[in-house]
Amino acid sequence: MAEELALLVADVFEAAGALRRAGEALAGAEGQTQARWQLMSVVSEESLPVARAARRLGVARQGVQRIANELVRDGLAEFRDNPDHRTSSLLALTPSGRRALEAITARAEAAHRVMGEGIAQADLATLRALLRRLTEQTDQWAEAEAEAEAEAEAEAGTGAEAGGAKRGTRSRAATDRQPE
């Protein structure tokens, strides 16, 4: 089971690479990048703060901020006041941004028809369900590991801090980095 899962992980990474290259080509045909396409897509349904868009994309806020600034600079998006938070503007598409997104999406739909030729819709649905389940279980595992690590660090910090005070081996900076 573990070996088969390891092979699946390798296959998923390979597929992700191929899909990323295809995405870059699709977006590039419209003068965009895949990263810009993804961000435009995320904020197409509702305006979002950059931090929330980054969480939805699963990437660092700083990178999304840079891309958001580029989209604004190019007239494809704009920052709007956020009624829920004075200092965290909402990123929204402009009409030009919507047109760019629609053009990329149309190219992607045509490409997806070709990419999916010969694959039964039921097989795709099954694969999607399995990938969602694997993603959920992986996230659960990662959360449990992070919690266990935080607990172990807290326990070690408490014991080591007391012992470190005696031996002078634990710095204040090290204890300040522990999770809350």
GROMACS .gro file of C-alpha atoms in nm:
model
  180
    1MET     CA    1   0.000   0.000   0.000
    2ALA     CA    2   0.270   0.253   0.099
    3GLU     CA    3   0.475   0.172  -0.211
    4GLU     CA    4   0.171   0.212  -0.438
    5LEU     CA    5   0.089   0.544  -0.270
    6ALA     CA    6   0.448   0.661  -0.321
    7LEU     CA    7   0.416   0.579  -0.692
    8LEU     CA    8   0.084   0.765  -0.705
    9VAL     CA    9   0.246   1.069  -0.544
   10ALA     CA   10   0.518   1.061  -0.811
   11ASP     CA   11   0.253   1.033  -1.083
   12VAL     CA   12   0.055   1.324  -0.936
   13PHE     CA   13   0.369   1.541  -0.931
   14GLU     CA   14   0.441   1.446  -1.292
   15ALA     CA   15   0.081   1.524  -1.392
   16ALA     CA   16   0.095   1.852  -1.200
   17GLY     CA   17   0.408   1.949  -1.393
   18ALA     CA   18   0.248   1.867  -1.726
   19LEU     CA   19  -0.068   2.057  -1.631
   20ARG     CA   20   0.139   2.353  -1.511
   21ARG     CA   21   0.325   2.364  -1.843
   22ALA     CA   22  -0.005   2.345  -2.031
   23GLY     CA   23  -0.149   2.617  -1.806
   24GLU     CA   24   0.146   2.843  -1.877
   25ALA     CA   25   0.095   2.790  -2.250
   26LEU     CA   26  -0.279   2.861  -2.226
   27ALA     CA   27  -0.230   3.174  -2.016
   28GLY     CA   28   0.069   3.283  -2.223
   29ALA     CA   29  -0.141   3.280  -2.539
   30GLU     CA   30  -0.341   3.561  -2.376
   31GLY     CA   31  -0.035   3.748  -2.248
   32GLN     CA   32  -0.068   3.618  -1.891
   33THR     CA   33   0.102   3.366  -1.665
   34GLN     CA   34  -0.058   3.071  -1.493
   35ALA     CA   35  -0.009   3.243  -1.156
   36ARG     CA   36  -0.196   3.552  -1.279
   37TRP     CA   37  -0.467   3.328  -1.426
   38GLN     CA   38  -0.509   3.144  -1.096
   39LEU     CA   39  -0.535   3.465  -0.896
   40MET     CA   40  -0.782   3.617  -1.142
   41SER     CA   41  -0.987   3.301  -1.119
   42VAL     CA   42  -0.988   3.303  -0.737
   43VAL     CA   43  -1.116   3.660  -0.719
   44SER     CA   44  -1.357   3.626  -1.011
   45GLU     CA   45  -1.651   3.508  -0.797
   46GLU     CA   46  -1.596   3.750  -0.510
   47SER     CA   47  -1.344   4.016  -0.418
   48LEU     CA   48  -1.099   3.888  -0.158
   49PRO     CA   49  -0.817   4.022   0.057
   50VAL     CA   50  -0.480   3.908  -0.076
   51ALA     CA   51  -0.418   3.695   0.234
   52ARG     CA   52  -0.742   3.500   0.185
   53ALA     CA   53  -0.672   3.455  -0.187
   54ALA     CA   54  -0.328   3.319  -0.096
   55ARG     CA   55  -0.480   3.071   0.149
   56ARG     CA   56  -0.726   2.950  -0.115
   57LEU     CA   57  -0.438   2.904  -0.359
   58GLY     CA   58  -0.220   2.740  -0.094
   59VAL     CA   59   0.073   2.974  -0.154
   60ALA     CA   60   0.258   3.251   0.031
   61ARG     CA   61   0.081   3.582   0.073
   62GLN     CA   62   0.389   3.777  -0.040
   63GLY     CA   63   0.390   3.613  -0.383
   64VAL     CA   64   0.019   3.671  -0.427
   65GLN     CA   65   0.064   4.035  -0.322
   66ARG     CA   66   0.327   4.079  -0.593
   67ILE     CA   67   0.098   3.928  -0.857
   68ALA     CA   68  -0.199   4.131  -0.732
   69ASN     CA   69   0.007   4.449  -0.764
   70GLU     CA   70   0.101   4.351  -1.122
   71LEU     CA   71  -0.264   4.287  -1.211
   72VAL     CA   72  -0.360   4.626  -1.068
   73ARG     CA   73  -0.072   4.795  -1.251
   74ASP     CA   74  -0.188   4.635  -1.577
   75GLY     CA   75  -0.552   4.738  -1.526
   76LEU     CA   76  -0.679   4.381  -1.486
   77ALA     CA   77  -0.769   4.417  -1.119
   78GLU     CA   78  -0.822   4.687  -0.862
   79PHE     CA   79  -0.805   4.722  -0.488
   80ARG     CA   80  -1.133   4.817  -0.323
   81ASP     CA   81  -1.214   4.924   0.029
   82ASN     CA   82  -1.288   4.635   0.260
   83PRO     CA   83  -1.587   4.711   0.483
   84ASP     CA   84  -1.471   4.443   0.728
   85HIS     CA   85  -1.110   4.559   0.761
   86ARG     CA   86  -0.974   4.909   0.701
   87THR     CA   87  -0.617   4.806   0.623
   88SER     CA   88  -0.683   4.493   0.416
   89SER     CA   89  -0.817   4.594   0.074
   90LEU     CA   90  -1.017   4.360  -0.145
   91LEU     CA   91  -0.878   4.250  -0.480
   92ALA     CA   92  -1.139   4.261  -0.757
   93LEU     CA   93  -1.125   4.208  -1.131
   94THR     CA   94  -1.184   4.500  -1.364
   95PRO     CA   95  -1.383   4.454  -1.686
   96SER     CA   96  -1.048   4.409  -1.868
   97GLY     CA   97  -0.950   4.142  -1.616
   98ARG     CA   98  -1.280   3.961  -1.668
   99ARG     CA   99  -1.227   3.963  -2.045
  100ALA     CA  100  -0.872   3.827  -2.004
  101LEU     CA  101  -0.997   3.554  -1.769
  102GLU     CA  102  -1.280   3.461  -2.007
  103ALA     CA  103  -1.034   3.432  -2.299
  104ILE     CA  104  -0.800   3.206  -2.101
  105THR     CA  105  -1.094   3.000  -1.972
  106ALA     CA  106  -1.224   2.949  -2.327
  107ARG     CA  107  -0.880   2.829  -2.438
  108ALA     CA  108  -0.863   2.598  -2.136
  109GLU     CA  109  -1.206   2.448  -2.207
  110ALA     CA  110  -1.100   2.365  -2.563
  111ALA     CA  111  -0.771   2.217  -2.437
  112HIS     CA  112  -0.951   2.013  -2.170
  113ARG     CA  113  -1.174   1.856  -2.433
  114VAL     CA  114  -0.864   1.739  -2.621
  115MET     CA  115  -0.677   1.631  -2.306
  116GLY     CA  116  -0.973   1.430  -2.184
  117GLU     CA  117  -1.041   1.244  -2.510
  118GLY     CA  118  -1.077   0.874  -2.451
  119ILE     CA  119  -1.122   0.908  -2.075
  120ALA     CA  120  -1.468   0.823  -1.952
  121GLN     CA  121  -1.645   1.092  -1.753
  122ALA     CA  122  -1.713   0.837  -1.478
  123ASP     CA  123  -1.340   0.762  -1.456
  124LEU     CA  124  -1.264   1.133  -1.422
  125ALA     CA  125  -1.527   1.167  -1.149
  126THR     CA  126  -1.382   0.868  -0.963
  127LEU     CA  127  -1.030   1.004  -0.994
  128ARG     CA  128  -1.141   1.345  -0.867
  129ALA     CA  129  -1.314   1.187  -0.568
  130LEU     CA  130  -1.004   0.981  -0.486
  131LEU     CA  131  -0.774   1.282  -0.519
  132ARG     CA  132  -1.001   1.490  -0.294
  133ARG     CA  133  -1.002   1.207  -0.038
  134LEU     CA  134  -0.624   1.170  -0.057
  135THR     CA  135  -0.584   1.547  -0.020
  136GLU     CA  136  -0.812   1.553   0.284
  137GLN     CA  137  -0.635   1.261   0.449
  138THR     CA  138  -0.295   1.416   0.373
  139ASP     CA  139  -0.404   1.747   0.527
  140GLN     CA  140  -0.533   1.564   0.834
  141TRP     CA  141  -0.203   1.378   0.867
  142ALA     CA  142  -0.004   1.702   0.828
  143GLU     CA  143  -0.215   1.879   1.091
  144ALA     CA  144  -0.173   1.590   1.334
  145GLU     CA  145   0.204   1.586   1.274
  146ALA     CA  146   0.228   1.962   1.328
  147GLU     CA  147   0.029   1.935   1.651
  148ALA     CA  148   0.244   1.647   1.775
  149GLU     CA  149   0.562   1.840   1.689
  150ALA     CA  150   0.434   2.152   1.864
  151GLU     CA  151   0.347   1.948   2.174
  152ALA     CA  152   0.689   1.781   2.171
  153GLU     CA  153   0.862   2.119   2.136
  154ALA     CA  154   0.651   2.264   2.415
  155GLU     CA  155   0.736   1.973   2.643
  156ALA     CA  156   1.102   1.988   2.552
  157GLY     CA  157   1.101   2.366   2.593
  158THR     CA  158   0.949   2.351   2.938
  159GLY     CA  159   1.188   2.082   3.060
  160ALA     CA  160   1.489   2.215   2.871
  161GLU     CA  161   1.418   2.571   2.977
  162ALA     CA  162   1.431   2.472   3.342
  163GLY     CA  163   1.741   2.261   3.283
  164GLY     CA  164   1.888   2.520   3.049
  165ALA     CA  165   1.864   2.784   3.318
  166LYS     CA  166   2.081   2.561   3.532
  167ARG     CA  167   2.320   2.467   3.253
  168GLY     CA  168   2.289   2.786   3.045
  169THR     CA  169   2.232   2.586   2.726
  170ARG     CA  170   1.895   2.720   2.609
  171SER     CA  171   1.881   3.070   2.468
  172ARG     CA  172   1.588   3.304   2.521
  173ALA     CA  173   1.547   3.334   2.142
  174ALA     CA  174   1.498   2.958   2.114
  175THR     CA  175   1.222   2.957   2.374
  176ASP     CA  176   1.056   3.261   2.215
  177ARG     CA  177   1.013   3.069   1.886
  178GLN     CA  178   0.796   2.800   2.035
  179PRO     CA  179   0.438   2.780   1.908
  180GLU     CA  180   0.165   2.917   2.129
   0.00000   0.00000   0.00000
